Amino acid sequence: MDNNIFYKENLLDFVNNFYKRFDKDLYRIIKSAESREGINPTVGKSVGRLLSFFTRMKNPDRVLELGTCIGVSTIIFAKNMSDNGEVVTIDIRADLLKEAIAHFKKFNIKPEKIKPVLGDINDVIPGLKKENAKFDIIFQDSAKKSYPRLLESLIEMLNPSGLLITDDVLLEKAHFPEHIKGINEALKEHNNMILEHKNLDSIFIPLEKGVIVSRKIK
């Protein structure tokens, strides 16, 4: 499991044998991003396979992604959803969004299938709510301090039986430098909120830095 935080190498080798069919070009992008400074790690092969599995199972019409980065997870959603589906993906950094759009073209994703949005999620999400936007899958992979603050809005935008997939939840237990402290507390608050929420049926999946998959009950 790429970018894992607690698995031993022999177990990683065993698990990765299940992922041999993972797109090699996409995996090259994932690996190249690991050594770059100035960007947060993109999803690894394990979470990528998880996203493709749930996307094919759900066959969503609309997906909302918070945190485009360089477009790896966006491509996974777009390639595995219905032909008429749409991914709305948000990122605050124009340079990363530009790189992601180049990757979309490289993977021959139809332009109408992905709607890139440049902006702060704290501004974009209220606008989507005003439009009464609804989604079948929401992927939360944005700034971790925003997780608890945005949770109720994301649940509201989910269709009944829709999936909220939240990445990096195990970073609650990580150690951060002084200048970015507060992430642990935000994730702890968020994880407690999501696991106790009456309108969510949730499961924790220990892949990479931890994923919580939640189904909206009604």
Coordinates of N, CA and C in Angstrom, one line a residue:
M1 N 0.8 -1.2 0.0 CA 0.0 0.0 0.0 C 0.9 1.2 0.0
D2 N 0.9 2.0 -1.1 CA 1.7 3.1 -1.2 C 1.4 4.1 -0.2
N3 N 2.4 4.9 0.3 CA 2.2 5.9 1.3 C 1.6 5.4 2.6
N4 N 1.8 4.1 2.9 CA 1.2 3.6 4.1 C 2.0 4.1 5.3
I5 N 1.4 3.9 6.5 CA 2.1 4.4 7.7 C 2.3 3.4 8.7
F6 N 1.8 2.1 8.5 CA 2.1 1.1 9.5 C 2.2 -0.3 9.0
Y7 N 2.2 -0.5 7.7 CA 2.3 -1.9 7.2 C 3.8 -2.3 6.9
K8 N 4.1 -3.6 7.2 CA 5.5 -4.1 6.9 C 5.6 -4.4 5.4
E9 N 6.8 -4.4 4.9 CA 7.1 -4.5 3.5 C 6.5 -5.9 2.9
N10 N 6.7 -7.0 3.6 CA 6.2 -8.3 3.1 C 4.7 -8.3 3.0
L11 N 4.0 -7.6 3.9 CA 2.6 -7.5 3.7 C 2.2 -6.6 2.6
L12 N 3.0 -5.5 2.4 CA 2.7 -4.6 1.2 C 2.9 -5.4 -0.1
D13 N 3.9 -6.2 -0.2 CA 4.1 -6.9 -1.4 C 3.0 -7.9 -1.7
F14 N 2.5 -8.5 -0.6 CA 1.4 -9.5 -0.8 C 0.1 -8.7 -1.3
V15 N -0.2 -7.6 -0.7 CA -1.4 -6.8 -1.0 C -1.3 -6.3 -2.4
N16 N -0.1 -5.8 -2.8 CA 0.1 -5.2 -4.1 C 0.0 -6.2 -5.2
N17 N 0.1 -7.5 -5.0 CA -0.1 -8.5 -6.0 C -1.6 -8.5 -6.5
F18 N -2.5 -7.9 -5.7 CA -3.9 -7.8 -6.1 C -4.1 -6.7 -7.0
Y19 N -3.1 -5.8 -7.2 CA -3.3 -4.6 -7.9 C -2.5 -4.5 -9.2
K20 N -2.2 -5.7 -9.8 CA -1.3 -5.7 -11.0 C -2.0 -5.1 -12.2
R21 N -3.3 -5.0 -12.2 CA -4.0 -4.5 -13.3 C -4.1 -3.0 -13.3
F22 N -3.6 -2.4 -12.2 CA -3.7 -0.9 -12.1 C -3.0 -0.2 -13.3
D23 N -3.6 0.8 -13.8 CA -3.1 1.5 -15.0 C -1.6 2.0 -14.8
K24 N -0.7 1.5 -15.6 CA 0.7 1.7 -15.5 C 1.1 3.2 -15.6
D25 N 0.4 3.9 -16.6 CA 0.7 5.3 -16.8 C 0.2 6.1 -15.6
L26 N -0.9 5.8 -15.0 CA -1.4 6.5 -13.9 C -0.5 6.2 -12.7
Y27 N 0.0 5.0 -12.6 CA 0.9 4.7 -11.5 C 2.2 5.4 -11.6
R28 N 2.7 5.7 -12.8 CA 3.9 6.5 -13.0 C 3.7 7.9 -12.5
I29 N 2.5 8.4 -12.7 CA 2.3 9.8 -12.2 C 2.3 9.8 -10.6
I30 N 1.7 8.7 -10.0 CA 1.6 8.6 -8.6 C 3.1 8.5 -8.0
K31 N 3.9 7.7 -8.6 CA 5.3 7.5 -8.1 C 6.1 8.8 -8.3
S32 N 5.9 9.5 -9.4 CA 6.7 10.7 -9.7 C 6.3 11.8 -8.7
A33 N 5.0 11.8 -8.2 CA 4.6 12.8 -7.3 C 5.2 12.6 -5.9
E34 N 5.5 11.4 -5.6 CA 6.1 11.1 -4.2 C 7.4 11.8 -3.9
S35 N 8.2 12.1 -4.9 CA 9.5 12.7 -4.7 C 9.4 14.2 -4.9
R36 N 8.3 14.7 -5.2 CA 8.2 16.2 -5.5 C 7.9 17.0 -4.2
E37 N 8.5 18.1 -4.1 CA 8.2 19.0 -3.0 C 7.1 20.0 -3.4
G38 N 6.4 20.5 -2.4 CA 5.4 21.5 -2.7 C 4.0 21.0 -3.0
I39 N 3.9 19.7 -3.0 CA 2.5 19.1 -3.2 C 2.3 18.0 -2.2
N40 N 1.1 17.9 -1.7 CA 0.7 16.8 -0.8 C 0.7 15.5 -1.7
P41 N 1.0 14.3 -1.0 CA 0.9 13.1 -1.8 C -0.5 12.8 -2.4
T42 N -0.5 12.3 -3.6 CA -1.8 12.0 -4.2 C -2.2 10.6 -3.7
V43 N -3.4 10.1 -4.1 CA -3.8 8.8 -3.6 C -2.8 7.8 -4.2
G44 N -2.5 6.7 -3.4 CA -1.7 5.6 -3.9 C -2.5 4.6 -4.7
K45 N -1.8 3.5 -5.0 CA -2.4 2.4 -5.8 C -3.6 1.8 -5.0
S46 N -3.4 1.6 -3.7 CA -4.4 0.9 -2.9 C -5.7 1.7 -2.8
V47 N -5.6 3.0 -2.5 CA -6.8 3.8 -2.4 C -7.4 4.1 -3.8
G48 N -6.5 4.1 -4.8 CA -6.9 4.3 -6.2 C -7.8 3.1 -6.6
R49 N -7.4 1.9 -6.3 CA -8.3 0.7 -6.6 C -9.6 0.7 -5.8
L50 N -9.5 1.2 -4.5 CA -10.7 1.3 -3.7 C -11.7 2.3 -4.4
L51 N -11.2 3.4 -4.9 CA -12.1 4.4 -5.5 C -12.7 3.9 -6.8
S52 N -11.9 3.2 -7.6 CA -12.4 2.6 -8.8 C -13.4 1.5 -8.5
F53 N -13.2 0.7 -7.5 CA -14.2 -0.3 -7.1 C -15.5 0.3 -6.7
F54 N -15.5 1.3 -5.9 CA -16.8 1.9 -5.4 C -17.4 2.7 -6.6
T55 N -16.6 3.3 -7.4 CA -17.2 4.0 -8.6 C -17.9 3.1 -9.5
R56 N -17.3 2.0 -9.8 CA -18.0 1.0 -10.7 C -19.2 0.4 -10.0
M57 N -19.1 0.2 -8.8 CA -20.3 -0.4 -8.0 C -21.4 0.6 -8.0
K58 N -21.1 1.8 -7.7 CA -22.2 2.9 -7.6 C -22.7 3.4 -8.9
N59 N -21.8 3.4 -9.9 CA -22.1 4.0 -11.2 C -22.8 5.3 -11.1
P60 N -22.0 6.3 -10.5 CA -22.6 7.6 -10.2 C -22.8 8.5 -11.4
D61 N -23.8 9.3 -11.3 CA -24.0 10.4 -12.4 C -23.1 11.6 -12.1
R62 N -22.9 11.9 -10.8 CA -22.1 13.1 -10.4 C -21.2 12.7 -9.2
V63 N -20.0 13.2 -9.3 CA -19.0 13.0 -8.3 C -18.5 14.4 -7.9
L64 N -18.3 14.6 -6.6 CA -17.7 15.8 -6.1 C -16.3 15.5 -5.5
E65 N -15.3 16.1 -5.9 CA -13.9 15.8 -5.4 C -13.4 17.1 -4.8
L66 N -13.0 17.0 -3.5 CA -12.4 18.1 -2.8 C -10.9 17.9 -2.7
G67 N -10.1 18.6 -3.5 CA -8.7 18.4 -3.6 C -8.3 17.7 -4.8
T68 N -8.1 18.4 -5.9 CA -7.8 17.8 -7.2 C -6.3 17.3 -7.2
C69 N -5.4 18.0 -6.6 CA -4.0 17.8 -6.7 C -3.6 17.7 -8.2
I70 N -3.0 16.7 -8.6 CA -2.5 16.6 -10.0 C -3.5 15.7 -10.9
G71 N -4.6 15.3 -10.3 CA -5.7 14.7 -11.1 C -5.8 13.2 -11.1
V72 N -5.0 12.5 -10.2 CA -5.0 11.1 -10.2 C -6.4 10.5 -9.9
S73 N -6.9 10.9 -8.7 CA -8.2 10.4 -8.3 C -9.3 10.9 -9.2
T74 N -9.2 12.1 -9.8 CA -10.2 12.6 -10.7 C -10.3 11.7 -12.0
I75 N -9.1 11.3 -12.5 CA -9.1 10.4 -13.6 C -9.7 9.0 -13.3
I76 N -9.4 8.5 -12.1 CA -10.0 7.2 -11.7 C -11.5 7.3 -11.7
F77 N -12.1 8.4 -11.1 CA -13.5 8.6 -11.1 C -14.1 8.6 -12.5
A78 N -13.5 9.5 -13.3 CA -14.0 9.7 -14.7 C -13.9 8.4 -15.6
K79 N -12.9 7.6 -15.4 CA -12.7 6.4 -16.2 C -13.7 5.3 -15.8
N80 N -14.2 5.4 -14.6 CA -15.0 4.2 -14.0 C -16.4 4.6 -13.8
M81 N -16.9 5.8 -14.1 CA -18.3 6.2 -14.0 C -19.0 6.1 -15.3
S82 N -20.3 6.4 -15.3 CA -21.1 6.2 -16.5 C -20.6 7.2 -17.5
D83 N -20.9 6.9 -18.8 CA -20.5 7.7 -19.9 C -21.0 9.1 -19.8
N84 N -22.2 9.3 -19.2 CA -22.8 10.7 -19.1 C -22.5 11.3 -17.8
G85 N -21.6 10.7 -17.0 CA -21.3 11.2 -15.6 C -20.4 12.4 -15.7
E86 N -20.4 13.1 -14.5 CA -19.5 14.3 -14.4 C -18.8 14.3 -13.1
V87 N -17.6 14.7 -13.1 CA -16.8 14.9 -11.9 C -16.6 16.4 -11.7
V88 N -17.0 17.0 -10.6 CA -16.7 18.3 -10.2 C -15.6 18.3 -9.3
T89 N -14.4 18.8 -9.6 CA -13.2 18.7 -8.8 C -12.7 20.1 -8.5
I90 N -12.4 20.3 -7.2 CA -12.0 21.7 -6.7 C -10.6 21.7 -6.1
D91 N -9.8 22.7 -6.5 CA -8.5 22.9 -5.9 C -8.2 24.4 -5.8
I92 N -7.5 24.8 -4.8 CA -7.2 26.2 -4.6 C -5.9 26.6 -5.4
R93 N -5.1 25.7 -5.9 CA -3.9 26.0 -6.5 C -4.0 25.9 -8.1
A94 N -3.8 27.0 -8.7 CA -3.9 27.1 -10.2 C -2.9 26.2 -10.9
D95 N -1.7 26.2 -10.3 CA -0.6 25.4 -10.9 C -0.9 23.9 -10.9
L96 N -1.5 23.4 -9.8 CA -1.8 22.0 -9.8 C -3.0 21.7 -10.7
L97 N -4.0 22.6 -10.7 CA -5.1 22.4 -11.6 C -4.7 22.3 -13.0
K98 N -3.8 23.2 -13.4 CA -3.3 23.2 -14.8 C -2.6 21.9 -15.1
E99 N -1.8 21.4 -14.2 CA -1.2 20.1 -14.4 C -2.2 19.0 -14.5
A100 N -3.2 19.0 -13.6 CA -4.3 18.0 -13.7 C -5.0 18.0 -15.0
I101 N -5.3 19.2 -15.5 CA -6.0 19.3 -16.8 C -5.2 18.6 -17.9
A102 N -3.9 18.9 -17.9 CA -3.0 18.2 -18.9 C -3.0 16.7 -18.8
H103 N -3.1 16.2 -17.5 CA -3.2 14.8 -17.4 C -4.6 14.2 -17.9
F104 N -5.6 15.0 -17.7 CA -7.0 14.6 -18.2 C -6.9 14.4 -19.7
K105 N -6.2 15.3 -20.4 CA -6.1 15.2 -21.8 C -5.2 14.0 -22.2
K106 N -4.2 13.8 -21.5 CA -3.3 12.7 -21.8 C -4.0 11.3 -21.7
F107 N -5.0 11.3 -20.8 CA -5.7 10.0 -20.6 C -7.0 10.0 -21.4
N108 N -7.2 11.0 -22.3 CA -8.3 11.0 -23.3 C -9.6 11.1 -22.6
I109 N -9.7 11.8 -21.4 CA -11.0 12.0 -20.8 C -11.7 13.1 -21.5
K110 N -13.0 12.9 -21.8 CA -13.8 13.9 -22.5 C -13.9 15.1 -21.6
P111 N -13.7 16.3 -22.2 CA -13.7 17.5 -21.4 C -15.0 17.7 -20.7
E112 N -16.1 17.3 -21.2 CA -17.4 17.5 -20.6 C -17.6 16.5 -19.3
K113 N -16.7 15.6 -19.2 CA -16.8 14.7 -18.1 C -16.2 15.2 -16.8
I114 N -15.3 16.2 -16.9 CA -14.7 16.8 -15.7 C -14.9 18.3 -15.7
K115 N -15.4 18.8 -14.6 CA -15.5 20.2 -14.4 C -14.5 20.7 -13.3
P116 N -13.3 21.2 -13.7 CA -12.4 21.7 -12.8 C -12.8 23.1 -12.2
V117 N -12.7 23.2 -10.9 CA -13.1 24.5 -10.3 C -11.9 25.0 -9.5
L118 N -11.4 26.2 -9.8 CA -10.3 26.8 -9.1 C -10.9 27.7 -8.0
G119 N -10.5 27.4 -6.7 CA -11.1 28.2 -5.7 C -10.9 27.6 -4.3
D120 N -11.2 28.3 -3.3 CA -11.2 27.8 -1.9 C -12.4 27.0 -1.6
I121 N -12.3 25.8 -1.2 CA -13.5 25.0 -0.9 C -14.5 25.7 0.1
N122 N -13.9 26.5 1.0 CA -14.8 27.2 1.9 C -15.7 28.2 1.3
D123 N -15.3 28.6 0.0 CA -16.1 29.5 -0.8 C -17.0 28.8 -1.8
V124 N -16.4 27.7 -2.4 CA -17.1 27.0 -3.4 C -18.2 26.1 -2.9
I125 N -18.0 25.5 -1.8 CA -19.1 24.6 -1.2 C -20.4 25.3 -0.9
P126 N -20.4 26.5 -0.3 CA -21.6 27.2 0.0 C -22.3 27.6 -1.4
G127 N -21.5 27.9 -2.4 CA -22.1 28.2 -3.7 C -22.8 27.0 -4.3
L128 N -22.2 25.8 -4.2 CA -22.8 24.6 -4.7 C -24.1 24.3 -3.9
K129 N -24.1 24.6 -2.6 CA -25.3 24.3 -1.8 C -26.4 25.2 -2.2
K130 N -26.1 26.5 -2.5 CA -27.1 27.4 -3.0 C -27.8 27.0 -4.3
E131 N -27.0 26.3 -5.1 CA -27.5 25.8 -6.4 C -28.2 24.5 -6.2
N132 N -28.3 24.0 -5.0 CA -28.9 22.7 -4.6 C -28.2 21.5 -5.4
A133 N -26.9 21.6 -5.5 CA -26.2 20.6 -6.2 C -26.2 19.3 -5.4
K134 N -26.4 18.2 -6.1 CA -26.4 16.9 -5.5 C -25.4 15.9 -6.1
F135 N -24.9 15.0 -5.3 CA -23.9 14.1 -5.8 C -24.1 12.7 -5.3
D136 N -23.6 11.7 -6.1 CA -23.7 10.3 -5.7 C -22.5 9.8 -4.9
I137 N -21.4 10.4 -5.2 CA -20.1 10.2 -4.5 C -19.5 11.5 -4.2
I138 N -19.0 11.7 -3.0 CA -18.2 12.8 -2.6 C -16.8 12.3 -2.0
F139 N -15.7 12.8 -2.6 CA -14.4 12.4 -2.1 C -13.8 13.6 -1.4
Q140 N -13.6 13.4 -0.1 CA -13.0 14.5 0.7 C -11.5 14.2 0.9
D141 N -10.7 15.0 0.2 CA -9.2 14.9 0.3 C -8.6 16.3 0.3
S142 N -9.2 17.2 0.9 CA -8.8 18.6 0.9 C -8.0 18.9 2.2
A143 N -7.8 20.2 2.5 CA -7.1 20.6 3.7 C -7.8 20.0 5.0
K144 N -7.0 19.3 5.8 CA -7.5 18.4 6.8 C -8.3 19.3 7.9
K145 N -7.8 20.5 8.1 CA -8.5 21.3 9.1 C -9.9 21.7 8.7
S146 N -10.2 21.5 7.4 CA -11.6 21.8 6.9 C -12.5 20.7 7.1
Y147 N -12.0 19.5 7.4 CA -12.9 18.3 7.5 C -14.1 18.5 8.4
P148 N -13.9 18.8 9.7 CA -15.1 18.9 10.5 C -16.0 20.0 10.1
R149 N -15.5 21.1 9.7 CA -16.3 22.3 9.3 C -17.2 22.0 8.1
L150 N -16.7 21.2 7.2 CA -17.5 21.0 5.9 C -18.4 19.7 6.0
L151 N -18.3 18.9 7.0 CA -18.9 17.6 7.0 C -20.4 17.7 6.8
E152 N -21.1 18.6 7.5 CA -22.6 18.6 7.4 C -23.0 19.1 6.0
S153 N -22.2 20.0 5.4 CA -22.6 20.5 4.1 C -22.4 19.4 3.1
L154 N -21.4 18.6 3.2 CA -21.2 17.5 2.3 C -22.3 16.4 2.4
I155 N -22.7 16.1 3.6 CA -23.8 15.2 3.8 C -25.0 15.7 3.2
E156 N -25.3 17.0 3.3 CA -26.5 17.6 2.7 C -26.5 17.5 1.2
M157 N -25.3 17.6 0.6 CA -25.2 17.5 -0.8 C -25.2 16.1 -1.4
L158 N -25.1 15.1 -0.5 CA -25.2 13.7 -1.0 C -26.6 13.3 -1.2
N159 N -26.8 12.5 -2.3 CA -28.1 11.9 -2.5 C -28.3 10.8 -1.5
P160 N -29.5 10.4 -1.2 CA -29.7 9.2 -0.4 C -29.0 8.0 -0.9
S161 N -28.4 7.3 0.0 CA -27.5 6.1 -0.4 C -26.2 6.5 -1.1
G162 N -25.9 7.8 -1.2 CA -24.7 8.3 -1.7 C -23.5 8.0 -0.8
L163 N -22.3 8.0 -1.4 CA -21.1 7.6 -0.6 C -20.2 8.9 -0.4
L164 N -19.8 9.0 0.9 CA -18.8 10.0 1.3 C -17.6 9.2 1.6
I165 N -16.5 9.5 0.8 CA -15.2 8.8 1.0 C -14.2 9.8 1.5
T166 N -13.7 9.5 2.6 CA -12.8 10.5 3.3 C -11.4 9.9 3.4
D167 N -10.4 10.6 2.9 CA -9.1 10.1 2.9 C -8.2 10.7 4.0
D168 N -7.2 10.0 4.4 CA -6.2 10.5 5.3 C -6.6 10.6 6.8
V169 N -7.6 9.8 7.1 CA -8.2 9.9 8.5 C -7.3 9.5 9.6
L170 N -6.3 8.6 9.2 CA -5.3 8.1 10.2 C -4.3 9.2 10.6
L171 N -4.2 10.3 9.9 CA -3.3 11.4 10.2 C -3.6 12.0 11.6
E172 N -4.8 11.6 12.1 CA -5.1 12.0 13.5 C -4.0 11.6 14.4
K173 N -3.3 10.5 14.1 CA -2.3 10.0 15.0 C -0.9 10.4 14.6
A174 N -0.8 11.2 13.5 CA 0.6 11.6 13.1 C 1.1 12.8 13.8
H175 N 2.4 13.0 13.7 CA 3.1 14.2 14.3 C 3.4 15.2 13.3
F176 N 3.0 16.5 13.5 CA 3.1 17.5 12.6 C 4.0 18.6 13.2
P177 N 4.8 19.4 12.3 CA 5.6 20.5 12.8 C 4.7 21.6 13.4
E178 N 5.3 22.4 14.2 CA 4.6 23.4 15.0 C 3.8 24.3 14.2
H179 N 4.3 24.7 13.0 CA 3.6 25.6 12.1 C 2.3 25.1 11.5
I180 N 2.1 23.8 11.5 CA 0.8 23.3 11.0 C 0.1 22.4 12.1
K181 N 0.3 22.8 13.3 CA -0.4 22.0 14.4 C -1.9 22.4 14.3
G182 N -2.7 21.4 14.8 CA -4.2 21.6 14.8 C -4.8 20.6 13.9
I183 N -4.0 19.9 13.0 CA -4.5 18.9 12.1 C -5.0 17.7 12.9
N184 N -4.2 17.3 13.8 CA -4.6 16.1 14.6 C -6.0 16.4 15.3
E185 N -6.1 17.5 15.9 CA -7.4 17.8 16.6 C -8.6 17.9 15.7
A186 N -8.3 18.5 14.5 CA -9.4 18.6 13.5 C -9.8 17.2 13.0
L187 N -8.9 16.4 12.8 CA -9.2 15.0 12.3 C -9.9 14.2 13.4
K188 N -9.4 14.3 14.6 CA -10.1 13.6 15.7 C -11.5 14.0 15.8
E189 N -11.8 15.4 15.8 CA -13.1 15.9 15.8 C -14.0 15.3 14.7
H190 N -13.4 15.4 13.5 CA -14.1 14.9 12.3 C -14.4 13.4 12.4
N191 N -13.4 12.6 12.7 CA -13.6 11.2 12.8 C -14.7 10.8 13.8
N192 N -14.7 11.5 14.9 CA -15.8 11.2 15.9 C -17.1 11.6 15.4
M193 N -17.2 12.8 14.7 CA -18.5 13.2 14.1 C -19.0 12.2 13.1
I194 N -18.1 11.8 12.2 CA -18.6 11.0 11.1 C -19.0 9.6 11.6
L195 N -18.3 9.0 12.5 CA -18.6 7.7 13.0 C -19.8 7.6 13.9
E196 N -20.2 8.8 14.5 CA -21.3 8.8 15.4 C -22.6 9.4 14.7
H197 N -22.4 9.8 13.4 CA -23.5 10.6 12.8 C -24.7 9.6 12.5
K198 N -25.9 10.1 12.8 CA -27.1 9.3 12.8 C -27.5 9.0 11.3
N199 N -27.1 9.9 10.4 CA -27.5 9.7 9.0 C -26.4 9.1 8.1
L200 N -25.4 8.5 8.8 CA -24.3 7.9 8.0 C -24.1 6.4 8.6
D201 N -23.9 5.5 7.6 CA -23.4 4.2 8.0 C -22.0 4.1 7.5
S202 N -21.0 4.0 8.4 CA -19.6 4.2 8.1 C -18.8 3.0 8.4
I203 N -17.7 2.9 7.6 CA -16.7 1.8 7.9 C -15.3 2.4 7.7
F204 N -14.4 2.0 8.6 CA -13.0 2.5 8.5 C -12.2 1.4 7.7
I205 N -11.4 1.8 6.8 CA -10.6 0.9 5.9 C -9.2 1.3 6.1
P206 N -8.3 0.4 6.7 CA -6.9 0.8 7.0 C -6.0 0.7 5.7
L207 N -6.3 1.5 4.7 CA -5.4 1.5 3.5 C -4.6 2.9 3.5
E208 N -3.4 2.8 3.2 CA -2.5 4.0 3.2 C -2.6 4.8 4.4
K209 N -3.1 6.0 4.4 CA -3.2 6.9 5.6 C -4.6 6.8 6.2
G210 N -5.4 5.8 5.8 CA -6.7 5.6 6.4 C -7.8 6.2 5.6
V211 N -8.9 5.4 5.4 CA -10.1 5.9 4.6 C -11.3 5.5 5.4
I212 N -12.3 6.5 5.5 CA -13.6 6.2 6.0 C -14.6 6.2 4.8
V213 N -15.3 5.2 4.6 CA -16.4 5.2 3.6 C -17.7 5.2 4.3
S214 N -18.5 6.2 4.0 CA -19.8 6.4 4.7 C -21.0 6.4 3.6
R215 N -22.0 5.7 3.9 CA -23.2 5.7 3.1 C -24.3 6.6 3.8
K216 N -24.8 7.5 3.0 CA -25.9 8.4 3.6 C -27.2 7.5 3.7
I217 N -27.8 7.5 4.8 CA -28.9 6.6 5.1 C -30.2 7.2 4.4
K218 N -30.4 8.5 4.6 CA -31.7 9.0 4.0 C -31.5 10.5 3.7

